Tab-separated table of C-alpha atoms in Angstrom:
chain	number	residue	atom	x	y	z
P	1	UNK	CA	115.029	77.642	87.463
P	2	UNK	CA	112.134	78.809	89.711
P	3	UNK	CA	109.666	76.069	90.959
P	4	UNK	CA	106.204	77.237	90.598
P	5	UNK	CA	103.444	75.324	92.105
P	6	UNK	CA	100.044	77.150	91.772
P	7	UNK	CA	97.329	75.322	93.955
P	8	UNK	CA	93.313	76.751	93.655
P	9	UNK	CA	89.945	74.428	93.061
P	10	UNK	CA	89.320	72.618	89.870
P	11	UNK	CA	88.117	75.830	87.720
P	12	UNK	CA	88.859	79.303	86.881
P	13	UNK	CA	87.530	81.494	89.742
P	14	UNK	CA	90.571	83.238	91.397
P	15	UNK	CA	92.779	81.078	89.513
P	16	UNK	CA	92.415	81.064	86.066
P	17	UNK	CA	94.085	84.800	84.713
P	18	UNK	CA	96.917	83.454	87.225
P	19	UNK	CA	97.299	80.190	85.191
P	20	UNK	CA	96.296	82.296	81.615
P	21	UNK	CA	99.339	84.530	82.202
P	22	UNK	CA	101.939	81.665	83.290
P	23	UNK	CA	100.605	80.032	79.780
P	24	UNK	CA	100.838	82.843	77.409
P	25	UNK	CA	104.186	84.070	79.129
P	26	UNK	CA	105.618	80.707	78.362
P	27	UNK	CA	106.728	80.082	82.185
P	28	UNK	CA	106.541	76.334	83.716
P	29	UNK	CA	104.200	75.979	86.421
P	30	UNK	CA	102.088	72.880	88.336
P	31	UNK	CA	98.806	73.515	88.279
P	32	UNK	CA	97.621	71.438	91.161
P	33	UNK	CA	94.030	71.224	91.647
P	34	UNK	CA	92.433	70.502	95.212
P	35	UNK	CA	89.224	69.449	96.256
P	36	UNK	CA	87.080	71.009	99.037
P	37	UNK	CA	88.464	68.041	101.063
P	38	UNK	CA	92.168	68.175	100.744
P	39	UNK	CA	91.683	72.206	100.637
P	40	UNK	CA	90.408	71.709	104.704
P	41	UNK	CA	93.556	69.300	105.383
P	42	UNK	CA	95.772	72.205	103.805
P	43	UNK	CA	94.200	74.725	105.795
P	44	UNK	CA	94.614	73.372	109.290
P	45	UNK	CA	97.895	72.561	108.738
P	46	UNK	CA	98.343	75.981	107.445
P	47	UNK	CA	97.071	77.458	110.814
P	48	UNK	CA	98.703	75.059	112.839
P	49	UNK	CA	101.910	75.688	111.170
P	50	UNK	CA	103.188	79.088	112.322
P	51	UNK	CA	106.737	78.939	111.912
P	52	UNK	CA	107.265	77.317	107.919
P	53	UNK	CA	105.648	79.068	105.077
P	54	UNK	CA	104.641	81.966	107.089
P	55	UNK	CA	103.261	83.561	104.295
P	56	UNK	CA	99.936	81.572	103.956
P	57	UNK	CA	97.204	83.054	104.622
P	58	UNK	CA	93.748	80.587	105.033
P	59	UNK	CA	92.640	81.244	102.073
P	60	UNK	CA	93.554	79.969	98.008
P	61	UNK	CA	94.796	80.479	95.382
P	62	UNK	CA	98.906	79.717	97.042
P	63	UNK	CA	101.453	80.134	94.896
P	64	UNK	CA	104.845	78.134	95.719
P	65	UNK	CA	107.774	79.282	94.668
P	66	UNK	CA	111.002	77.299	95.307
P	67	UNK	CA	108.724	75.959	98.682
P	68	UNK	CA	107.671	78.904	99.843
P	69	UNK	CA	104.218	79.679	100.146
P	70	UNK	CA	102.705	83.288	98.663
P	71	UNK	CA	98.554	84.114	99.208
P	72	UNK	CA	96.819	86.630	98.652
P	73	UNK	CA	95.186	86.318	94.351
P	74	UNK	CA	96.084	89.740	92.988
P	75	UNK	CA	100.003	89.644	94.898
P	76	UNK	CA	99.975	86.285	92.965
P	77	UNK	CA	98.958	87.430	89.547
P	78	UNK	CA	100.577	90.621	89.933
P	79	UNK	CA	103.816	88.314	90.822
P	80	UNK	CA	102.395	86.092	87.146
P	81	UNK	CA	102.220	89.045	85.147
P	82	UNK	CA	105.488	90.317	85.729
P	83	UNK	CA	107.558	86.825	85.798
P	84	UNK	CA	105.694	86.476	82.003
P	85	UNK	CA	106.763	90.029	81.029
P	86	UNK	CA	102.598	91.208	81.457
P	87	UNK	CA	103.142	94.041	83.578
P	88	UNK	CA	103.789	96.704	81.223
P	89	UNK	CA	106.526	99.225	80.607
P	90	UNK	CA	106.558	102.540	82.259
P	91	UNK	CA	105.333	103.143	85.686
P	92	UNK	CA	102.170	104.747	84.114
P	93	UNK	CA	101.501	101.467	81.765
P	94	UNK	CA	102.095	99.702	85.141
P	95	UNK	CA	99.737	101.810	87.591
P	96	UNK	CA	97.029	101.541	84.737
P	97	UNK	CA	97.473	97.896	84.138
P	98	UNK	CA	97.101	97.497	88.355
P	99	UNK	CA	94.262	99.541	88.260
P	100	UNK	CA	92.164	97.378	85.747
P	101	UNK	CA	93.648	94.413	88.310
P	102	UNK	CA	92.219	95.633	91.414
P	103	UNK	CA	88.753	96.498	89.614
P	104	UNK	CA	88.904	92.994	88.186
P	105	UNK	CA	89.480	91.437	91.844
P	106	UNK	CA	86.168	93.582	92.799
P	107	UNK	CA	84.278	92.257	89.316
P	108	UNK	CA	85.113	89.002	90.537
P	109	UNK	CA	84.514	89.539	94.266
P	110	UNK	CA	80.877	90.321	93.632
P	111	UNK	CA	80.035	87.477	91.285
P	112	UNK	CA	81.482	85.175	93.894
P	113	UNK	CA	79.369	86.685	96.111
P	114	UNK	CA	76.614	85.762	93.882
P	115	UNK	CA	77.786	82.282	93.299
P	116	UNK	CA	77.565	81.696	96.925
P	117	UNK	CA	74.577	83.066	97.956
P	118	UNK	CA	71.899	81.561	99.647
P	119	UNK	CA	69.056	80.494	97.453
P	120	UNK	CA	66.642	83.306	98.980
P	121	UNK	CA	69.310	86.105	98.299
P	122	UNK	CA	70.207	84.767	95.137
P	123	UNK	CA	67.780	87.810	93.295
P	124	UNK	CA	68.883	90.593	95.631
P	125	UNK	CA	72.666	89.699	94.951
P	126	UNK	CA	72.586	89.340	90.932
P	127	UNK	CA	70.435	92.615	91.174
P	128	UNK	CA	73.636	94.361	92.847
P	129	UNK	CA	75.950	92.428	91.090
P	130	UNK	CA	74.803	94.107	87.915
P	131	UNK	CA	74.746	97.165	89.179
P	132	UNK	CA	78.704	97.091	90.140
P	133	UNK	CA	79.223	94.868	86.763
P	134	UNK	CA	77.356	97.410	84.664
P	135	UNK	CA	79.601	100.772	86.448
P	136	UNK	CA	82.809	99.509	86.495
P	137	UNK	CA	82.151	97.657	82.598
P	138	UNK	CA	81.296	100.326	81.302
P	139	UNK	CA	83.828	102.175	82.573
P	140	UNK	CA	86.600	99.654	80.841
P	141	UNK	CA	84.525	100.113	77.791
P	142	UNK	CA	85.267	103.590	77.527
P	143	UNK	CA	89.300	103.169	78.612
P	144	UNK	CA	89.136	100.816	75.664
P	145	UNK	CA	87.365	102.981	73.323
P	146	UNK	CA	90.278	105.318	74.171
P	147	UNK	CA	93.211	103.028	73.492
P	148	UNK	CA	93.638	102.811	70.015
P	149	UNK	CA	90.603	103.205	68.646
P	150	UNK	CA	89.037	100.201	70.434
P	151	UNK	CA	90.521	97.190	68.021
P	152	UNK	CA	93.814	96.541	70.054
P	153	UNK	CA	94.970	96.068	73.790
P	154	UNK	CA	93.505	98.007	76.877
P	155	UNK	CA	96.200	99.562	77.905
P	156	UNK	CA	99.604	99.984	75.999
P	157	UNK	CA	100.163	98.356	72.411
P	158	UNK	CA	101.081	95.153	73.516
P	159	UNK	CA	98.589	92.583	75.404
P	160	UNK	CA	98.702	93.082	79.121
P	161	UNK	CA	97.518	90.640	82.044
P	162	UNK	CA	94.888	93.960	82.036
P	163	UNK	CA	93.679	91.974	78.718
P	164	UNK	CA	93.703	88.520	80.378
P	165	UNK	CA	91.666	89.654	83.057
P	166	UNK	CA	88.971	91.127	80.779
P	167	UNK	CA	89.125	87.879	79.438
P	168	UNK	CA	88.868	85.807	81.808
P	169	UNK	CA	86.003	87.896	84.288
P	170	UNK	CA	83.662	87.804	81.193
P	171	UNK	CA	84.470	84.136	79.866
P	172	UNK	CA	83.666	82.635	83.248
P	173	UNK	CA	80.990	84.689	84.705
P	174	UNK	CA	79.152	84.361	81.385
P	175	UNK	CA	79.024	80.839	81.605
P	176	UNK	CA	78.460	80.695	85.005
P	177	UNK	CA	75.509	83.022	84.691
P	178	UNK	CA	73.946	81.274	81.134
P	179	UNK	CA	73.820	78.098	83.184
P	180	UNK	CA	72.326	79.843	86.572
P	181	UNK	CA	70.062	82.364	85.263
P	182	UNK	CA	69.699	81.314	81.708
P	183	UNK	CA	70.694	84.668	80.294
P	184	UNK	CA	73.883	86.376	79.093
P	185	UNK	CA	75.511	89.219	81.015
P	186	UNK	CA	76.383	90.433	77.496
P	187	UNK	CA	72.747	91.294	77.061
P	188	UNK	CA	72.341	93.813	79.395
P	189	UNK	CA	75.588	95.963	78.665
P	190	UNK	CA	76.699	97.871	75.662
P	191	UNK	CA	80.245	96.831	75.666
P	192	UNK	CA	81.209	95.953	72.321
P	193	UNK	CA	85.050	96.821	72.586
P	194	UNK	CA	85.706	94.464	75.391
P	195	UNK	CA	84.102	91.836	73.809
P	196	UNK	CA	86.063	92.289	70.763
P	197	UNK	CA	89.118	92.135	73.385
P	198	UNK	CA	87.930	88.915	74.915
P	199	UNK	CA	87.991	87.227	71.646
P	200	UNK	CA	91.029	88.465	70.347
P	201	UNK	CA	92.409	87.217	73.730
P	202	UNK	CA	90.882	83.689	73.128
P	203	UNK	CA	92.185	83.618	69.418
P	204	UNK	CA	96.437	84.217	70.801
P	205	UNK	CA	97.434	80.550	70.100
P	206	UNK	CA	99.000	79.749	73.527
P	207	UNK	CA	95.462	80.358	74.747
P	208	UNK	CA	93.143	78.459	72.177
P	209	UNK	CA	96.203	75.411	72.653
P	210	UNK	CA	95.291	75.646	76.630
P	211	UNK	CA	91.415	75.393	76.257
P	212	UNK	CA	91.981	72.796	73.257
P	213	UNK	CA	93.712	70.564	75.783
P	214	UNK	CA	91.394	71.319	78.596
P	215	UNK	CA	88.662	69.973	76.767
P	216	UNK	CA	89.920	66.842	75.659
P	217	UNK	CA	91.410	66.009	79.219
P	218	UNK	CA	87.444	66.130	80.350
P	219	UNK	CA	86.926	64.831	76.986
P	220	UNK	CA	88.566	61.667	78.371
P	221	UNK	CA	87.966	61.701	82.258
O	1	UNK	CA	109.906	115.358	86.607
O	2	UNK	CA	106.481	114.003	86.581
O	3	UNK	CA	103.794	115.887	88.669
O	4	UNK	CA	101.830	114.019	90.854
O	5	UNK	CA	98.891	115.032	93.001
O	6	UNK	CA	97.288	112.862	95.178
O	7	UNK	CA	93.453	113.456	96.063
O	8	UNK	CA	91.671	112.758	98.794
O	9	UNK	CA	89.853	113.401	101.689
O	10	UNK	CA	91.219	115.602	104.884
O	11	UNK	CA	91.986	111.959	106.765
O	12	UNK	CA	94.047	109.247	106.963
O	13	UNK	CA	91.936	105.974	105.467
O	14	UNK	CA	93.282	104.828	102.094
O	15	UNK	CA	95.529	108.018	101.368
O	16	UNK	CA	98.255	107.968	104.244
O	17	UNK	CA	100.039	104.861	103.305
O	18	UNK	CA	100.205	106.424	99.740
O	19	UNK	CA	101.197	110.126	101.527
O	20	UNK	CA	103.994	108.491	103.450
O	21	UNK	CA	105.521	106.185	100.865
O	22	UNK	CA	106.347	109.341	98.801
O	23	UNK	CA	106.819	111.253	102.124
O	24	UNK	CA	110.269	108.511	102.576
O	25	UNK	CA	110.924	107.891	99.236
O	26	UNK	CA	111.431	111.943	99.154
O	27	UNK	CA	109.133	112.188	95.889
O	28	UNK	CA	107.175	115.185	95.843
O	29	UNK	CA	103.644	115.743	95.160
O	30	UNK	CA	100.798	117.747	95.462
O	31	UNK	CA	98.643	116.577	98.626
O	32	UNK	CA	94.821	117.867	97.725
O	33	UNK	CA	92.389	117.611	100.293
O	34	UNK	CA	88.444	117.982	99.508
O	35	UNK	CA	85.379	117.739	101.320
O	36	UNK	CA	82.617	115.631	100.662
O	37	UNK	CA	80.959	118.793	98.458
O	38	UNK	CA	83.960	118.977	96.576
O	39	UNK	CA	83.986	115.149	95.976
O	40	UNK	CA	80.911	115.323	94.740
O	41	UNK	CA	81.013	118.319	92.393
O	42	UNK	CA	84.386	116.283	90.908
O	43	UNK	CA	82.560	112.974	90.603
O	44	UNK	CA	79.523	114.148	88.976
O	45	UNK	CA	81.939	115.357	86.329
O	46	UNK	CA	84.010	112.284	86.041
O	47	UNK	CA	81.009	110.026	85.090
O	48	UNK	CA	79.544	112.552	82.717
O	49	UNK	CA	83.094	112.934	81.167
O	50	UNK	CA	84.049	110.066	79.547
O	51	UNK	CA	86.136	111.063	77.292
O	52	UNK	CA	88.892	112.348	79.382
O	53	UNK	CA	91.394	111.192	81.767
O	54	UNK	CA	89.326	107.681	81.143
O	55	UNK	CA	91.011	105.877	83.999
O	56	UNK	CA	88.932	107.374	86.472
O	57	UNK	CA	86.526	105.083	88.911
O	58	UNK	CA	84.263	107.360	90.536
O	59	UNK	CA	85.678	106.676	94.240
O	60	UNK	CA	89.088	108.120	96.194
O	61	UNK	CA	92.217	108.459	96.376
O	62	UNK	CA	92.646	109.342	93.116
O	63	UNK	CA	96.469	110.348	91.536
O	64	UNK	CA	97.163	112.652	88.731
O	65	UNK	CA	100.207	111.702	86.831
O	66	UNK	CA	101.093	114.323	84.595
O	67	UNK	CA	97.735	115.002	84.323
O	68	UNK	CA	96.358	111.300	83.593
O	69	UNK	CA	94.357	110.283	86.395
O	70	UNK	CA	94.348	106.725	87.980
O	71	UNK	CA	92.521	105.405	90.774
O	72	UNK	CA	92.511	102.199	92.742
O	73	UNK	CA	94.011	102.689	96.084
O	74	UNK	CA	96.213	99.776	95.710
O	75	UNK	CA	97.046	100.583	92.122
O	76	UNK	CA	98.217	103.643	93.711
O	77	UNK	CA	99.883	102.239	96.663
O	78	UNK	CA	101.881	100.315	94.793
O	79	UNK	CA	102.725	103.011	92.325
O	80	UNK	CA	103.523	105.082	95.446
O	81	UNK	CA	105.779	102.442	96.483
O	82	UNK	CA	107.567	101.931	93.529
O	83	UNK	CA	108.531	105.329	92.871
O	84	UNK	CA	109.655	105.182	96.265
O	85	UNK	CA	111.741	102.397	96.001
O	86	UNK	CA	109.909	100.560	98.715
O	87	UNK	CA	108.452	97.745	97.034
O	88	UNK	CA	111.256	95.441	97.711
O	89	UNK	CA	114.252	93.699	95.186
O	90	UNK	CA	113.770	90.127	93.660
O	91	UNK	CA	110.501	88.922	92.484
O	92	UNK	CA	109.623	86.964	95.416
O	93	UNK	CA	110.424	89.658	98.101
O	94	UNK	CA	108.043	91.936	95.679
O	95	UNK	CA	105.408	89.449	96.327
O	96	UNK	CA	105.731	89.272	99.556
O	97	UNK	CA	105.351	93.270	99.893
O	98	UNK	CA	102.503	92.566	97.499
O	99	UNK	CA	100.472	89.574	99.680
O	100	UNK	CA	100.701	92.327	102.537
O	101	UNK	CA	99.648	95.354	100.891
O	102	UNK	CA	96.511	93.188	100.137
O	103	UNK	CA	95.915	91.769	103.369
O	104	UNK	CA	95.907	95.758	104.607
O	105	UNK	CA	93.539	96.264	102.208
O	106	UNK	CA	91.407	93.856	103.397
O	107	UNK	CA	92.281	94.984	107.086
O	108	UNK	CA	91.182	98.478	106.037
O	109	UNK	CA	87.994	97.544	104.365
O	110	UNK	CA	86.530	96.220	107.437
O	111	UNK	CA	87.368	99.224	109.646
O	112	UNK	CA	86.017	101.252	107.281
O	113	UNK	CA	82.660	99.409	107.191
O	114	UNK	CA	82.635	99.623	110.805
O	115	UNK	CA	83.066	103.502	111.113
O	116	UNK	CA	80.252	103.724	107.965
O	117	UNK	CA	78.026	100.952	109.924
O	118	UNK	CA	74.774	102.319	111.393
O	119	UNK	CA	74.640	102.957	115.112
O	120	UNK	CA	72.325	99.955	115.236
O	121	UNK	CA	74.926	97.609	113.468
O	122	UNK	CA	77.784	98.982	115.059
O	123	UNK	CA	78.288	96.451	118.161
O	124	UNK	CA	77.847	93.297	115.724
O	125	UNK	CA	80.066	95.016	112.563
O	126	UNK	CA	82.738	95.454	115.169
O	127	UNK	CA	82.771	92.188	116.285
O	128	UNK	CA	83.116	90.556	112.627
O	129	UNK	CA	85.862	93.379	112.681
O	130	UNK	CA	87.747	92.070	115.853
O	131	UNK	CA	87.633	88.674	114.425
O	132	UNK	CA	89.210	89.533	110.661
O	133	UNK	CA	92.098	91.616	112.679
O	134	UNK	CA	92.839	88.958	115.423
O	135	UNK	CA	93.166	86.399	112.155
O	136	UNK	CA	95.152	89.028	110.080
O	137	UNK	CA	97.084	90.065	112.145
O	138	UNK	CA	97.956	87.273	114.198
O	139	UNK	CA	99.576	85.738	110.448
O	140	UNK	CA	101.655	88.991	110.068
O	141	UNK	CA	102.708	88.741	113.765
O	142	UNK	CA	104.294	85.350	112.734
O	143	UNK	CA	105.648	86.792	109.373
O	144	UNK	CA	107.393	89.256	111.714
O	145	UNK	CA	108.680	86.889	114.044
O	146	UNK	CA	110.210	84.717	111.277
O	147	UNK	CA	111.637	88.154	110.062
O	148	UNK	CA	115.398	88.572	111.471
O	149	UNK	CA	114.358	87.748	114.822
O	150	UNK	CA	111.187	90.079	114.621
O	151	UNK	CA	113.285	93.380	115.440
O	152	UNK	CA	113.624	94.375	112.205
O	153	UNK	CA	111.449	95.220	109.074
O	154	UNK	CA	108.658	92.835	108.401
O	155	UNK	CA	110.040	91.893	104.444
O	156	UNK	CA	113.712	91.850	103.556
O	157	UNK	CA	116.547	93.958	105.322
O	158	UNK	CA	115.083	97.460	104.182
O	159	UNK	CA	112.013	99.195	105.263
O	160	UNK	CA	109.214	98.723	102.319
O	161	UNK	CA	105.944	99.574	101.961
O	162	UNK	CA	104.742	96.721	103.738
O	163	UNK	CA	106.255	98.377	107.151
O	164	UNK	CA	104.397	101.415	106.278
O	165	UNK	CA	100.844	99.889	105.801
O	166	UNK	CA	101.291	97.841	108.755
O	167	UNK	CA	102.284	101.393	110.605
O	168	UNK	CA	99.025	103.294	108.970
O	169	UNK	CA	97.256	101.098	110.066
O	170	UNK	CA	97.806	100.421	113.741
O	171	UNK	CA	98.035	104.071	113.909
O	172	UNK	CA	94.478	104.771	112.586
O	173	UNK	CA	92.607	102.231	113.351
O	174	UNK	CA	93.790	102.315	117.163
O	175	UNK	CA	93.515	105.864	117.678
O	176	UNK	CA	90.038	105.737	115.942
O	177	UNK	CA	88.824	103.005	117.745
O	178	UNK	CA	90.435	104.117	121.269
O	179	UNK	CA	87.832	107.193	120.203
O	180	UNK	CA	84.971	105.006	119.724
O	181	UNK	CA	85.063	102.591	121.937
O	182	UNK	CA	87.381	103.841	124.438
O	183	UNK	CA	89.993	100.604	124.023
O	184	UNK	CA	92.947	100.126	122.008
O	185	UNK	CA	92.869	97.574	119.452
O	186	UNK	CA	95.940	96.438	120.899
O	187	UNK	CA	94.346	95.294	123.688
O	188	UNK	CA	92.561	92.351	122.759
O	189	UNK	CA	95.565	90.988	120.432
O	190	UNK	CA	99.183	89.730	121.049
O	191	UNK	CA	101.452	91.475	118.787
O	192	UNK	CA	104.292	93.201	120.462
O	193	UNK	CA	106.342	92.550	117.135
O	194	UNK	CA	103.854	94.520	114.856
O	195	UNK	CA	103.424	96.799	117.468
O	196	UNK	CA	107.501	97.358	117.767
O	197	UNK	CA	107.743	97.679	113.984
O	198	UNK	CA	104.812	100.520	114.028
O	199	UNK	CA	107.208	102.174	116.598
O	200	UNK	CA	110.005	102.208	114.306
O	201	UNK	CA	108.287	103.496	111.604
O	202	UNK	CA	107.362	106.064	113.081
O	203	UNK	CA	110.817	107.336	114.306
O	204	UNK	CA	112.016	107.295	110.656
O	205	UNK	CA	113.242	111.097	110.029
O	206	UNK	CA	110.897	111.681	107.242
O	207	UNK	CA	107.727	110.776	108.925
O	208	UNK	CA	108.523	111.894	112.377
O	209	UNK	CA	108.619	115.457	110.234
O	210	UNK	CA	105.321	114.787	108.449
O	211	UNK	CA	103.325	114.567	111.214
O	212	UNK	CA	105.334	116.986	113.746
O	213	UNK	CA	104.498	119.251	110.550
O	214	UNK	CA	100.929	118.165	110.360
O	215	UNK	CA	100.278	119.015	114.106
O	216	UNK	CA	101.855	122.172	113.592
O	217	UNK	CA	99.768	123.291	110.695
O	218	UNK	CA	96.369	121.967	113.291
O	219	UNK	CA	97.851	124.330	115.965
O	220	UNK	CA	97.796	126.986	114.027
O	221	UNK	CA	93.782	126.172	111.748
């Protein structure tokens, strides 16, 4: 069997549709989870270290499989979704599945942007951010208005790692932004459908078991 | 047979990678060119038209499949190279393609700022530029290396569309720089693998004809 190791901070970011689609695919993985410290150690040795695992570049989530190492986030959750069977069926299904993948990456680029910001840019970031947030949004709303009538899956009949990214870009940033700027993202944007999505996501059991556990493992730290 | 057409703008940027993986893979498709007026008249309509062909984000290459439209350049690219049959065998070679496609994402995103940048910004844009390369490509020099003794194709034994990206680029951005700035980018970095792929690449058949076509069809505008 294929040794996974996936290796990213401790929290979602980058990481968590990655981990989300391992868990609802049923595939083993180690979720290792690096501080900023040991992240640094990794690094140089990464940089030092041309000639093993030449396929690092500085920057996580890595995935290892069977020892070798594989960067870049969307190679590795494109590389999750298929190994758990999330990729779709037809080359259309696929293409539209990657597409909602790549505008995810860019959802997610921006509100790391955000999170990073320097205290005296925070305003002028968030105010972009929601620009880009409420275009591209809005633009899933509509695909998902389209796809059955709203109540299903984004793309296809079955749920996609397109679904699981929906999921987990509104999930985190919402939290993130309720604790930052006191205020839900939800309340500035009509999207009703993909908030539907997102909870029907949260309700598939191997999900809801995932978070259940999370929670008492901090529960108990 | 499906029908494809690919849209974009009379240039190279995020289209040629796309163009040439059908161009080898022998898949045909319609190759639309616009101008920026034309771009614009099309976009206006995509956001006020919501209703159809809902995959649309309002930015280029787009590709009509059958009529359904999907953008993303990436979600693209790697449609491109599937159809092709250049995105590699066993999961972890398709990864592999994958982490590279992204990284020339990422490589083309910064060019692209610096040809957008102001005049004013230019010197210090092209300097962050220089430094993202040197980085990038420095890791895919290794990856090379590692490759069969470096004189081969950069993933696997076959040419994939991680060759051709690594190609599109050094093409592009060297002869657009060269024009810019009157030095290659090749200059400044130690490659001579990369650089020895690109020049395989381009004696493949199929895209020696593209472009001995393409400079025909200049001749003669």
């Amino acid at each position: 069997m294929t040794k996974l190791k996936l290796t990213y901070f401790d929290g979602p970011g980058r990481a968590e549709a990655i981990r989300l689609c391992f868990v609802v695919g049923g595939v083993e993985f180690e979720d290792e989870r690096v501080n900023k410290e040991q992240w640094g150690a990794m690094k140089t040795a990464a940089l030092e270290n041309e000639k093993r695992n030449i396929c690092q570049m500085p920057f996580l989530p890595w995935l290892e499989v069977d020892g070798v190492v594989i960067s870049q986030s969307l190679a590795i959750l494109r590389y999750a979704a298929a190994t758990a069977g999330l990729d779709g069926k037809a080359p259309l299904e696929k293409a539209k599945i990657d597409m909602v993948l790549s505008t995810f990456q860019e959802l997610l680029e921006i509100t790391v942007k955000y999170v990073l910001a320097e205290e005296s840019d925070k305003e002028q970031v968030l105010e972009k951010a929601k620009e880009v947030w409420k275009k591209m949004l809005t633009k899933l709303e509509s695909m998902m208005k389209e796809s059955n009538g709203g109540g299903k899956w984004l793309i296809g009949n079955d749920m996609s790692a397109a679904d699981i990214v929906i999921f987990s870009f509104l999930k985190q940033t919402d939290a993130r932004l309720s604790s930052m700027v006191s205020k839900s993202i939800y309340d500035d944007l009509d999207i009703p459908c993909l908030k539907g999505l997102a909870e029907r996501v949260g309700q598939v059991e191997k999900i809801k078991e995932y978070y259940d556990k999370q929670a008492e493992q901090s529960t108990k730290s």
